Coordinates of C-alpha atoms and ligand atoms in Angstrom, one line a residue:
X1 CA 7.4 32.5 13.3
X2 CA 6.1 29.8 11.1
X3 CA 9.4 28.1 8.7
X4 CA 6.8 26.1 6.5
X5 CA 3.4 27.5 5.5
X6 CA 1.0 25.8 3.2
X7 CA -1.9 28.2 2.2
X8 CA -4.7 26.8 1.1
X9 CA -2.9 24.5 -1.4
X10 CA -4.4 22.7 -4.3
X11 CA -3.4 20.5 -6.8
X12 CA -5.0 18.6 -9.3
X13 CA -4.1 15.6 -11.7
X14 CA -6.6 16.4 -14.7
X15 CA -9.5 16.0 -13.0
X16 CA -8.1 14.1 -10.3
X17 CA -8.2 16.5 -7.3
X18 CA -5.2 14.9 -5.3
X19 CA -5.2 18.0 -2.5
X20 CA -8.0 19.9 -2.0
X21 CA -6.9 23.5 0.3
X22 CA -4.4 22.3 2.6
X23 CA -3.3 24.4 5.5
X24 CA -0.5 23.9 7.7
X25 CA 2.5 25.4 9.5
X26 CA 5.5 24.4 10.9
X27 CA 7.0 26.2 13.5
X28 CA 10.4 27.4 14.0
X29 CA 11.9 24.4 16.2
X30 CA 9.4 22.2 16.1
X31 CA 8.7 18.3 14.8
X32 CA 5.9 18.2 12.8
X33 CA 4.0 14.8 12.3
X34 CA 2.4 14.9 8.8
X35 CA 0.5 11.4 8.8
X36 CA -2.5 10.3 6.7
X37 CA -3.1 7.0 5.1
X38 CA -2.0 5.9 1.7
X39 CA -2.8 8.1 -1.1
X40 CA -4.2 11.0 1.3
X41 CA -1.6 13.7 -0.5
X42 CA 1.9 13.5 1.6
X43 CA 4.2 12.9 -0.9
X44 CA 1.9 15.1 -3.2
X45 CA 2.6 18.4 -0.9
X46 CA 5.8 17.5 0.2
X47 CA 6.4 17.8 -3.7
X48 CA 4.9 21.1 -4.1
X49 CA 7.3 22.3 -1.0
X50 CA 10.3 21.0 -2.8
X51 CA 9.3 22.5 -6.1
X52 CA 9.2 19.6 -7.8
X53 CA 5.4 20.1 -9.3
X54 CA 4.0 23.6 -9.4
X55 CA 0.7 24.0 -7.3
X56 CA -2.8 24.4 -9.2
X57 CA -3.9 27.2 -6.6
X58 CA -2.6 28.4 -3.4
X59 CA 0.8 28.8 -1.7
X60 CA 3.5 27.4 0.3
X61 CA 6.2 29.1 1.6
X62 CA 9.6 28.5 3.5
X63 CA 11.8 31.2 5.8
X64 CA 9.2 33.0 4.0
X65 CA 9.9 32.1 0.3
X66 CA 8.0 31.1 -2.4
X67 CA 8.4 27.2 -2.7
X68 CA 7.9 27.6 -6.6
X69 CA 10.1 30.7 -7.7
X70 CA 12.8 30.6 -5.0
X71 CA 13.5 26.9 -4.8
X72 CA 17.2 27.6 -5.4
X73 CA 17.5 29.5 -2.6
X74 CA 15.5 27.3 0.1
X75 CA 16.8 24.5 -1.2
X76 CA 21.0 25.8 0.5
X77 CA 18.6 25.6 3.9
X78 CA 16.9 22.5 3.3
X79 CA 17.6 18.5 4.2
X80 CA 15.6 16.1 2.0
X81 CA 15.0 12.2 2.5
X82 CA 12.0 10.0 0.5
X83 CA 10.6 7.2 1.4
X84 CA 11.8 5.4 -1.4
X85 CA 15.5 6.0 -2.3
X86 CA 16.6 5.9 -6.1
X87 CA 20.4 6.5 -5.8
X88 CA 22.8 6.3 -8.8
X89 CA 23.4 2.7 -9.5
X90 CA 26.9 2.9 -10.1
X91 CA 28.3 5.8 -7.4
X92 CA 29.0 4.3 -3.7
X93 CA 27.1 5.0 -1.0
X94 CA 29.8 7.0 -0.1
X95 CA 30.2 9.3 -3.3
X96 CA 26.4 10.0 -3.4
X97 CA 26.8 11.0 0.9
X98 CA 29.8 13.7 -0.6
X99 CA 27.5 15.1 -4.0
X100 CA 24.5 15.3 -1.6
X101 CA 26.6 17.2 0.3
X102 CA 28.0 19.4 -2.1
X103 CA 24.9 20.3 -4.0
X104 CA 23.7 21.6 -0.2
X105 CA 27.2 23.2 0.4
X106 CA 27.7 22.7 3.9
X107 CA 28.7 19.1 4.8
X108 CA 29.9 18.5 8.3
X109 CA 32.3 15.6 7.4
X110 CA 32.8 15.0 11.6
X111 CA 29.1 14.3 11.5
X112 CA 29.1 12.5 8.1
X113 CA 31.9 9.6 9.6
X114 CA 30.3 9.5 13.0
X115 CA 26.4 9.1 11.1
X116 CA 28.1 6.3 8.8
X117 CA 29.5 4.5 12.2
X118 CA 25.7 4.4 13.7
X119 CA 23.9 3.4 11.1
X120 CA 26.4 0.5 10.5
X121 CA 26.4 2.0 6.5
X122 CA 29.4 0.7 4.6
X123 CA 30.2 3.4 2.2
X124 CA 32.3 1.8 -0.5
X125 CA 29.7 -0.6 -1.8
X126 CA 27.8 0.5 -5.0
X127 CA 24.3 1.8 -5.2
X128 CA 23.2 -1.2 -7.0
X129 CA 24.0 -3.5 -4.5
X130 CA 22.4 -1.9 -1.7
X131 CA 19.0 -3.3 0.0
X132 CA 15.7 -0.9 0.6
X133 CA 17.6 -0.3 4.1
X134 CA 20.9 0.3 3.0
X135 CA 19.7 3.3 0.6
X136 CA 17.6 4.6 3.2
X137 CA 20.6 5.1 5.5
X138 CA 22.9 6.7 2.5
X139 CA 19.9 9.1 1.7
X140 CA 19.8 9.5 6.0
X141 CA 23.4 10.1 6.7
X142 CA 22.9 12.6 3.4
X143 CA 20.6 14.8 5.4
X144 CA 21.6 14.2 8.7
X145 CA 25.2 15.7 8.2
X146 CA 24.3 18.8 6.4
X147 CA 23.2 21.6 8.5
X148 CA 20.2 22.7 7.3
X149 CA 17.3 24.6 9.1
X150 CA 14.3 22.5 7.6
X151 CA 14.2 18.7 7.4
X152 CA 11.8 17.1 5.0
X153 CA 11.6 13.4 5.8
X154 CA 8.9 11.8 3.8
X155 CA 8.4 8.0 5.2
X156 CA 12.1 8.0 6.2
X157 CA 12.1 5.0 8.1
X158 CA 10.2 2.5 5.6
X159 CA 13.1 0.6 5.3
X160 CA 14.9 0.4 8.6
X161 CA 15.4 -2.3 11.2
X162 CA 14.3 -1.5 14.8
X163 CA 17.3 -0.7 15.6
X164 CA 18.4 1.8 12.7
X165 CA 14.7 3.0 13.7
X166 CA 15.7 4.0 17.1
X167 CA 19.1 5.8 15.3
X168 CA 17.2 7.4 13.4
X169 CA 14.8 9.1 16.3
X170 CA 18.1 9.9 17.9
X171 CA 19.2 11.9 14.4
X172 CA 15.5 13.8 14.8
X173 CA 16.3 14.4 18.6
X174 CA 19.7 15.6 17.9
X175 CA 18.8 18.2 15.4
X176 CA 15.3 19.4 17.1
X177 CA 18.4 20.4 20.5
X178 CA 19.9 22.5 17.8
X179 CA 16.9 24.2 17.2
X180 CA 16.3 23.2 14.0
X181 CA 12.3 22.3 12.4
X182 CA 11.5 18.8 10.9
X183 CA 8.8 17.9 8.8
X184 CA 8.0 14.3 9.4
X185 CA 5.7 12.1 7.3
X186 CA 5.4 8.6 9.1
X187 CA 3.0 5.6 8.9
X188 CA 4.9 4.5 12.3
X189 CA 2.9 5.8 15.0
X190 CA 5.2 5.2 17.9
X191 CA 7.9 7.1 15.9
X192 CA 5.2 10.2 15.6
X193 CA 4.2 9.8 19.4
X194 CA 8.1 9.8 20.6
X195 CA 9.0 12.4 18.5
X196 CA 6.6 15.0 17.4
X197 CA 5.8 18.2 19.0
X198 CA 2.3 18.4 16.8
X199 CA 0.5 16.9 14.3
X200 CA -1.3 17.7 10.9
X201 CA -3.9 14.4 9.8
X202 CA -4.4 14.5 6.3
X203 CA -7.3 12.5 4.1
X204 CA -8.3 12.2 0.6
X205 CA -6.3 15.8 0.3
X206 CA -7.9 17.6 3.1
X207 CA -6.5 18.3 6.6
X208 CA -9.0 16.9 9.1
X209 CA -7.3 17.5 11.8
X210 CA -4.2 19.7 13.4
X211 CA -2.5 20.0 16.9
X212 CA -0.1 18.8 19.8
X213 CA 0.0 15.2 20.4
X214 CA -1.9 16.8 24.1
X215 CA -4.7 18.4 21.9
X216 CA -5.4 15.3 20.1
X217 CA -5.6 13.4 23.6
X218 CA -8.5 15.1 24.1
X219 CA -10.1 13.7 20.9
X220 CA -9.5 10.3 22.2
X221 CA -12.0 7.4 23.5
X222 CA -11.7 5.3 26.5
X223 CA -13.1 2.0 26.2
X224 CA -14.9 0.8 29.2
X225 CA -17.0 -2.3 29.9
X226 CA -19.4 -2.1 32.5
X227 CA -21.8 -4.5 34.8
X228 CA -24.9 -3.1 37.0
X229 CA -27.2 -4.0 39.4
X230 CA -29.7 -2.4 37.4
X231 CA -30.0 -2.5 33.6
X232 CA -28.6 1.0 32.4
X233 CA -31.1 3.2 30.1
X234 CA -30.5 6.2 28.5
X235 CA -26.8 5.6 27.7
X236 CA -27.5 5.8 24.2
X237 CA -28.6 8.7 24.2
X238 CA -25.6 10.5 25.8
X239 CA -23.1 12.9 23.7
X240 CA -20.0 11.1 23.1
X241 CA -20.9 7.5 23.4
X242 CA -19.9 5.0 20.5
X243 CA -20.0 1.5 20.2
X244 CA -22.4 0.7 22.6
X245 CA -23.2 -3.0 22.7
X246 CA -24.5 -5.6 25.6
X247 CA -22.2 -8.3 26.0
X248 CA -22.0 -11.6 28.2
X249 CA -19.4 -9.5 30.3
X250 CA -21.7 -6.6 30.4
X251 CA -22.2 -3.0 28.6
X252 CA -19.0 -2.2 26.2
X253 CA -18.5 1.1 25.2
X254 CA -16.4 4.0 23.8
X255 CA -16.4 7.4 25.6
X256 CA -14.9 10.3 24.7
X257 CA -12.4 11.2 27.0
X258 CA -14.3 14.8 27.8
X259 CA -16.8 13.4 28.4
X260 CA -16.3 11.0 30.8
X261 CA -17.4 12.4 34.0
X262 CA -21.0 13.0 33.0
X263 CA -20.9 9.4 31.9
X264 CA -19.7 7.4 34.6
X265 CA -22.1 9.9 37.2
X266 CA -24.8 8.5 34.9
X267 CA -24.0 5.2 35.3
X268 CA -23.4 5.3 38.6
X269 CA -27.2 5.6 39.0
X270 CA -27.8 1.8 37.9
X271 CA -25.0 0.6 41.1
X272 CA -21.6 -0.6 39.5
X273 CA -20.7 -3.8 40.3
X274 CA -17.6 -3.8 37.6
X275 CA -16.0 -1.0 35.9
X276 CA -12.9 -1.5 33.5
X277 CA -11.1 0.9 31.2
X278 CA -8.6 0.4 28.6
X279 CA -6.4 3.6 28.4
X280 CA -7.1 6.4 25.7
X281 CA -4.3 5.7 22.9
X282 CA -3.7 8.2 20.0
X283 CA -2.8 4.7 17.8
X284 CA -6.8 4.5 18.2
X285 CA -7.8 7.9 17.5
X286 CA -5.4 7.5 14.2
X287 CA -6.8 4.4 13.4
X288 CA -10.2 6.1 12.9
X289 CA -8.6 9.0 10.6
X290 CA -7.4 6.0 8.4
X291 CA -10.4 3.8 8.6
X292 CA -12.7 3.7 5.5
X293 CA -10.4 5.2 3.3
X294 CA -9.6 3.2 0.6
X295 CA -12.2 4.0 -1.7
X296 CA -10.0 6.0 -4.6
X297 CA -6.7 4.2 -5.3
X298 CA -8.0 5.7 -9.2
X299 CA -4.6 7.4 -10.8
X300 CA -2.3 5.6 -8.7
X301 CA 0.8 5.2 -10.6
X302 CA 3.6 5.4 -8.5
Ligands
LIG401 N1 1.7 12.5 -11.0 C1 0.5 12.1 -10.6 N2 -0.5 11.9 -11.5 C2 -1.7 11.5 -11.1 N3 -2.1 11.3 -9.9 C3 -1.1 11.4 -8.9 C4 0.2 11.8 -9.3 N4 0.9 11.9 -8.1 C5 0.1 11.5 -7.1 N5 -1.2 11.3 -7.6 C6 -2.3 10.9 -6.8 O1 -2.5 11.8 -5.8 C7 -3.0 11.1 -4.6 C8 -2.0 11.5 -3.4 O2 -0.8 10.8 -3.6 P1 0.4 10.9 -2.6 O3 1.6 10.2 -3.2 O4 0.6 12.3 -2.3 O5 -0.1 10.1 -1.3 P2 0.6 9.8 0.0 O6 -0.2 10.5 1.1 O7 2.1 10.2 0.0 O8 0.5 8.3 0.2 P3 1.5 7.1 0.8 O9 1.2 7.1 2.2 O10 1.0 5.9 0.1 O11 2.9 7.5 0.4 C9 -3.0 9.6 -4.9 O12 -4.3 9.3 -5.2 C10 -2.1 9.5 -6.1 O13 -2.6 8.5 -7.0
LIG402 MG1 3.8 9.2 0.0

């Protein structure tokens, strides 16, 4: 059963369309990556689901609730961090840990002390003096010891060290062995890779594309470089061949990774004297999603 679904959701600005029917589920237990480059409509939908802006058309819903009318009533199942923390200036890191948890009702102090001990978090010290890290561990250790069923972490980790980034991962892994769903917006590739059970790409307000991190493999190029006895033709021509240029240490290419049999049998032909490959990665097949983006930036204001 799907905890999060987002039916064809739309919301506009005036006449700034910022998403455009989005779709997306996530799945009882599962880590969903939601990853898009800046201004693509995260935050945006992630808004919607906490009903903090009202949708312009379509739905989402959560344990099967509307995101809009029943917000109350999600929100007693639901763990919230943004990427940027605005706390109360003049409460203790501390004090705002304890109202977070009492306006979700179910604090697990144990787990509140222990969280404060990993992230290295010193609780007495006012809001106002934290850095950008420090709140993002009091909004962390907020979420992290309340037991909800949904966690909705919106650039959680903008802040963090490498190391609180790796406690962090360990706070995701801890809660996906309870069983528990996370909805994960991250520009931190790694972070999505080590931890996400599937991914939703989203651009200019659109999902482009959805699926395990194993589906997306498949939508992945290899890059090769070649050298042959004889000069290969037809290459160009082949489905799934980009970036094909001659070079002084032979033909460089990009192959997708289905189709890389019928390729290297072609070449083959011309008598390899060299053949090397650089690996598929998924950091290159999200680089494309993100590439040539940055056209809009109109109505950015936060
Ligand atoms: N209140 C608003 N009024 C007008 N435009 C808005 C408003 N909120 C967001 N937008 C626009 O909607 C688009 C999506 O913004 P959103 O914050 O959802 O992006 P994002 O994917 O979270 O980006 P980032 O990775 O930078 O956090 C942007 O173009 C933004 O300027
Ligand atoms: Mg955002």
């Amino acid at each position: 059963m799907s905890l999060l679904k987002v039916t064809n959701l739309t919301k506009r600005f005036g006449k700034f369309t910022a998403l455009d029917g989005v779709n997306f589920e996530v799945e009882n237990g599962e880590v969903l990556g939601f990853i898009g480059p800046n201004g693509a409509g995260k935050s945006t939908t992630i808004r919607v689901m906490l009903g903090i802006i009202k949708a312009t058309s379509g739905e989402v819903k959560i344990f099967d609730k509307d995101a809009w009318k029943d917000a109350v009533e999600i929100h007693k199942r639901i763990a919230y961090v943004p990427g940027d923390v605005n706390l109360w200036p003049n409460l203790t890191g501390g004090e705002v840990i304890d109202l977070f948890g009492k306006l979700n009702g179910q604090t697990n102090k144990g787990k509140r002390d222990e969280l404060i001990k990993k992230f290295d978090l010193d609780p007495s010290k006012k809001c106002r003096t934290y850095s950008k890290g420090n709140r993002q561990k009091v909004a962390l250790v907020a979420a992290f010891s309340t037991d909800a069923d949904l966690y909705i972490l919106d650039e959680p980790t903008s802040g963090l060290d490498p190391l609180m980034e790796k406690v962090f991962q360990e706070c995701v892994m801890d809660v996906k062995r309870q069983g528990k769903s996370v909805l994960l917006s991250s520009h931190i590739l790694s972070e999505v890779e080590k931890l996400c059970d599937r991914v939703s790409i989203i651009r200019q307000g659109k999902i482009i594309e959805s699926g395990s991190l194993n589906e997306l493999r498949h939508l992945t190029r290899t890059q090769m470089l070649v050298d042959t006895k004889q000069p290969v033709t037809g290459l160009q021509d082949m489905e799934g061949i980009h970036e094909l240029e001659q070079t002084d240490q032979g033909l460089s290419f990009q192959v997708d990774s289905d189709k890389m049999d019928v390729v290297i049998k072609h070449i083959s032909q011309f008598g390899i004297v060299k053949l090397e490959s650089a690996p598929p990665t998924l950091e290159d097949l999200f680089m494309r999603h993100y590439e040539g983006t940055n056209k809009t930036g109109v109505g950015d204001e936060r």
